[in-house]
Amino acid sequence: RYLVDFGVMIYAPNEGSKNEAILAIENQRKTEELDKYEEECKKAKSICKNIILSTTPSLEGYKISEYLGIESSEVIIGTGVVTDFISSITDLVGGRASGYENSLAKAKQEAFDIVRFKVALLGGNAIVGVKSSYMDIGDNMFGVFIEGTIVKADLITMKYN
């Protein structure tokens, strides 16, 4: 008995080994798909640092050549008991709650990193109309939300005579 899949012939002497052969083929496919996805992720990560983010609907000096859709990222984080305790003391005596500020800044950066990564995966090089918002979820947790429109933007070259 031979099992043929995409030009690959696998010897399967009995039903049990036939099932093992099918599993081997499926595992090979999953491995190839995962390798392809990991390669795309590496490429996207290298592109991320060059992604343009703008709160405006257009980019000065660029022409938007294609709109790729609306995308968002959400990061929900907990502040932790120690941060809450220190912040409650700060609240009593006055001053800035640096523990909360640091947590918020970290969550915001992570949300921007996620949306940049999504832009790169979708083949864009910019996101316009970026909006960020924050939400107190309760139980020492809050969320940071980033959204915008992914675009392909081409640099406009000026010609001088």
GROMACS .gro file of C-alpha atoms in nm:
model
  161
    1ARG     CA    1   0.000   0.000   0.000
    2TYR     CA    2   0.125   0.340  -0.091
    3LEU     CA    3  -0.019   0.672   0.010
    4VAL     CA    4   0.043   0.953  -0.238
    5ASP     CA    5   0.009   1.315  -0.141
    6PHE     CA    6   0.138   1.606  -0.349
    7GLY     CA    7   0.372   1.378  -0.537
    8VAL     CA    8   0.514   1.223  -0.221
    9MET     CA    9   0.478   0.847  -0.202
   10ILE     CA   10   0.473   0.696   0.145
   11TYR     CA   11   0.470   0.323   0.207
   12ALA     CA   12   0.191   0.221   0.443
   13PRO     CA   13   0.185  -0.160   0.494
   14ASN     CA   14  -0.131  -0.157   0.710
   15GLU     CA   15  -0.416   0.068   0.817
   16GLY     CA   16  -0.235   0.185   1.133
   17SER     CA   17   0.072   0.295   0.942
   18LYS     CA   18  -0.154   0.458   0.682
   19ASN     CA   19  -0.299   0.676   0.959
   20GLU     CA   20   0.053   0.749   1.083
   21ALA     CA   21   0.151   0.846   0.729
   22ILE     CA   22  -0.146   1.082   0.703
   23LEU     CA   23  -0.050   1.236   1.038
   24ALA     CA   24   0.308   1.274   0.917
   25ILE     CA   25   0.188   1.457   0.605
   26GLU     CA   26  -0.041   1.683   0.810
   27ASN     CA   27   0.241   1.759   1.055
   28GLN     CA   28   0.473   1.840   0.765
   29ARG     CA   29   0.212   2.080   0.622
   30LYS     CA   30   0.165   2.247   0.962
   31THR     CA   31   0.542   2.281   1.002
   32GLU     CA   32   0.572   2.438   0.657
   33GLU     CA   33   0.283   2.677   0.730
   34LEU     CA   34   0.436   2.770   1.065
   35ASP     CA   35   0.777   2.828   0.902
   36LYS     CA   36   0.614   3.051   0.640
   37TYR     CA   37   0.426   3.244   0.910
   38GLU     CA   38   0.743   3.286   1.119
   39GLU     CA   39   0.926   3.416   0.811
   40GLU     CA   40   0.647   3.666   0.745
   41CYS     CA   41   0.662   3.774   1.110
   42LYS     CA   42   1.039   3.830   1.092
   43LYS     CA   43   0.995   4.037   0.778
   44ALA     CA   44   0.712   4.235   0.939
   45LYS     CA   45   0.915   4.301   1.254
   46SER     CA   46   1.201   4.444   1.048
   47ILE     CA   47   0.955   4.672   0.866
   48CYS     CA   48   0.780   4.789   1.186
   49LYS     CA   49   1.034   5.052   1.277
   50ASN     CA   50   0.963   5.236   0.948
   51ILE     CA   51   0.583   5.239   0.979
   52ILE     CA   52   0.444   5.592   0.976
   53LEU     CA   53   0.171   5.669   1.229
   54SER     CA   54  -0.039   5.983   1.194
   55THR     CA   55  -0.346   6.119   1.368
   56THR     CA   56  -0.434   6.307   1.049
   57PRO     CA   57  -0.623   6.151   0.756
   58SER     CA   58  -0.336   6.221   0.516
   59LEU     CA   59   0.044   6.236   0.520
   60GLU     CA   60   0.224   6.549   0.410
   61GLY     CA   61   0.469   6.468   0.132
   62TYR     CA   62   0.302   6.132   0.059
   63LYS     CA   63   0.026   6.018  -0.172
   64ILE     CA   64  -0.194   5.741  -0.038
   65SER     CA   65  -0.207   5.482  -0.315
   66GLU     CA   66  -0.415   5.215  -0.143
   67TYR     CA   67  -0.640   5.181   0.160
   68LEU     CA   68  -0.599   4.840   0.322
   69GLY     CA   69  -0.862   4.863   0.595
   70ILE     CA   70  -0.918   4.964   0.953
   71GLU     CA   71  -0.712   4.792   1.220
   72SER     CA   72  -0.688   4.815   1.596
   73SER     CA   73  -0.496   4.681   1.890
   74GLU     CA   74  -0.603   4.636   2.247
   75VAL     CA   75  -0.381   4.589   2.549
   76ILE     CA   76  -0.533   4.513   2.886
   77ILE     CA   77  -0.300   4.524   3.186
   78GLY     CA   78  -0.324   4.494   3.559
   79THR     CA   79  -0.145   4.740   3.783
   80GLY     CA   80  -0.057   4.503   4.064
   81VAL     CA   81  -0.103   4.525   4.439
   82VAL     CA   82   0.225   4.706   4.509
   83THR     CA   83   0.157   4.975   4.249
   84ASP     CA   84  -0.193   5.024   4.387
   85PHE     CA   85  -0.063   5.054   4.743
   86ILE     CA   86   0.208   5.307   4.653
   87SER     CA   87  -0.037   5.503   4.436
   88SER     CA   88  -0.290   5.517   4.720
   89ILE     CA   89  -0.023   5.675   4.942
   90THR     CA   90   0.063   5.921   4.664
   91ASP     CA   91  -0.307   6.001   4.639
   92LEU     CA   92  -0.318   6.087   5.011
   93VAL     CA   93  -0.007   6.307   5.017
   94GLY     CA   94  -0.026   6.443   4.664
   95GLY     CA   95   0.206   6.403   4.370
   96ARG     CA   96   0.228   6.196   4.059
   97ALA     CA   97   0.141   5.827   4.055
   98SER     CA   98   0.451   5.712   3.869
   99GLY     CA   99   0.360   5.344   3.904
  100TYR     CA  100   0.038   5.402   3.711
  101GLU     CA  101   0.213   5.630   3.465
  102ASN     CA  102   0.477   5.366   3.392
  103SER     CA  103   0.215   5.093   3.350
  104LEU     CA  104   0.012   5.314   3.119
  105ALA     CA  105   0.316   5.411   2.911
  106LYS     CA  106   0.417   5.045   2.877
  107ALA     CA  107   0.066   4.941   2.769
  108LYS     CA  108   0.045   5.229   2.519
  109GLN     CA  109   0.382   5.138   2.365
  110GLU     CA  110   0.278   4.774   2.339
  111ALA     CA  111  -0.051   4.871   2.169
  112PHE     CA  112   0.139   5.085   1.916
  113ASP     CA  113   0.387   4.800   1.855
  114ILE     CA  114   0.099   4.560   1.789
  115VAL     CA  115  -0.073   4.793   1.543
  116ARG     CA  116   0.258   4.858   1.362
  117PHE     CA  117   0.309   4.482   1.333
  118LYS     CA  118  -0.041   4.441   1.187
  119VAL     CA  119   0.031   4.717   0.933
  120ALA     CA  120   0.348   4.539   0.823
  121LEU     CA  121   0.173   4.201   0.796
  122LEU     CA  122  -0.098   4.351   0.576
  123GLY     CA  123   0.157   4.510   0.344
  124GLY     CA  124   0.104   4.871   0.443
  125ASN     CA  125   0.364   5.126   0.534
  126ALA     CA  126   0.152   5.374   0.727
  127ILE     CA  127  -0.157   5.410   0.940
  128VAL     CA  128  -0.359   5.731   0.927
  129GLY     CA  129  -0.637   5.866   1.145
  130VAL     CA  130  -0.479   5.705   1.452
  131LYS     CA  131  -0.688   5.733   1.766
  132SER     CA  132  -0.599   5.612   2.112
  133SER     CA  133  -0.829   5.566   2.406
  134TYR     CA  134  -0.809   5.433   2.758
  135MET     CA  135  -1.055   5.248   2.975
  136ASP     CA  136  -1.069   5.166   3.342
  137ILE     CA  137  -1.185   4.807   3.345
  138GLY     CA  138  -1.194   4.769   3.723
  139ASP     CA  139  -1.020   4.536   3.966
  140ASN     CA  140  -0.690   4.719   3.912
  141MET     CA  141  -0.701   4.672   3.535
  142PHE     CA  142  -0.716   4.914   3.248
  143GLY     CA  143  -0.704   4.900   2.871
  144VAL     CA  144  -0.530   5.094   2.598
  145PHE     CA  145  -0.690   5.090   2.254
  146ILE     CA  146  -0.531   5.210   1.929
  147GLU     CA  147  -0.708   5.220   1.592
  148GLY     CA  148  -0.655   5.367   1.249
  149THR     CA  149  -0.666   5.309   0.874
  150ILE     CA  150  -0.384   5.109   0.718
  151VAL     CA  151  -0.255   5.251   0.392
  152LYS     CA  152   0.016   5.222   0.135
  153ALA     CA  153   0.169   5.566   0.099
  154ASP     CA  154   0.414   5.670  -0.172
  155LEU     CA  155   0.666   5.947  -0.121
  156ILE     CA  156   0.598   6.239  -0.352
  157THR     CA  157   0.911   6.346  -0.534
  158MET     CA  158   0.935   6.708  -0.634
  159LYS     CA  159   1.072   6.794  -0.976
  160TYR     CA  160   1.251   7.126  -1.008
  161ASN     CA  161   1.329   7.289  -1.342
   0.00000   0.00000   0.00000
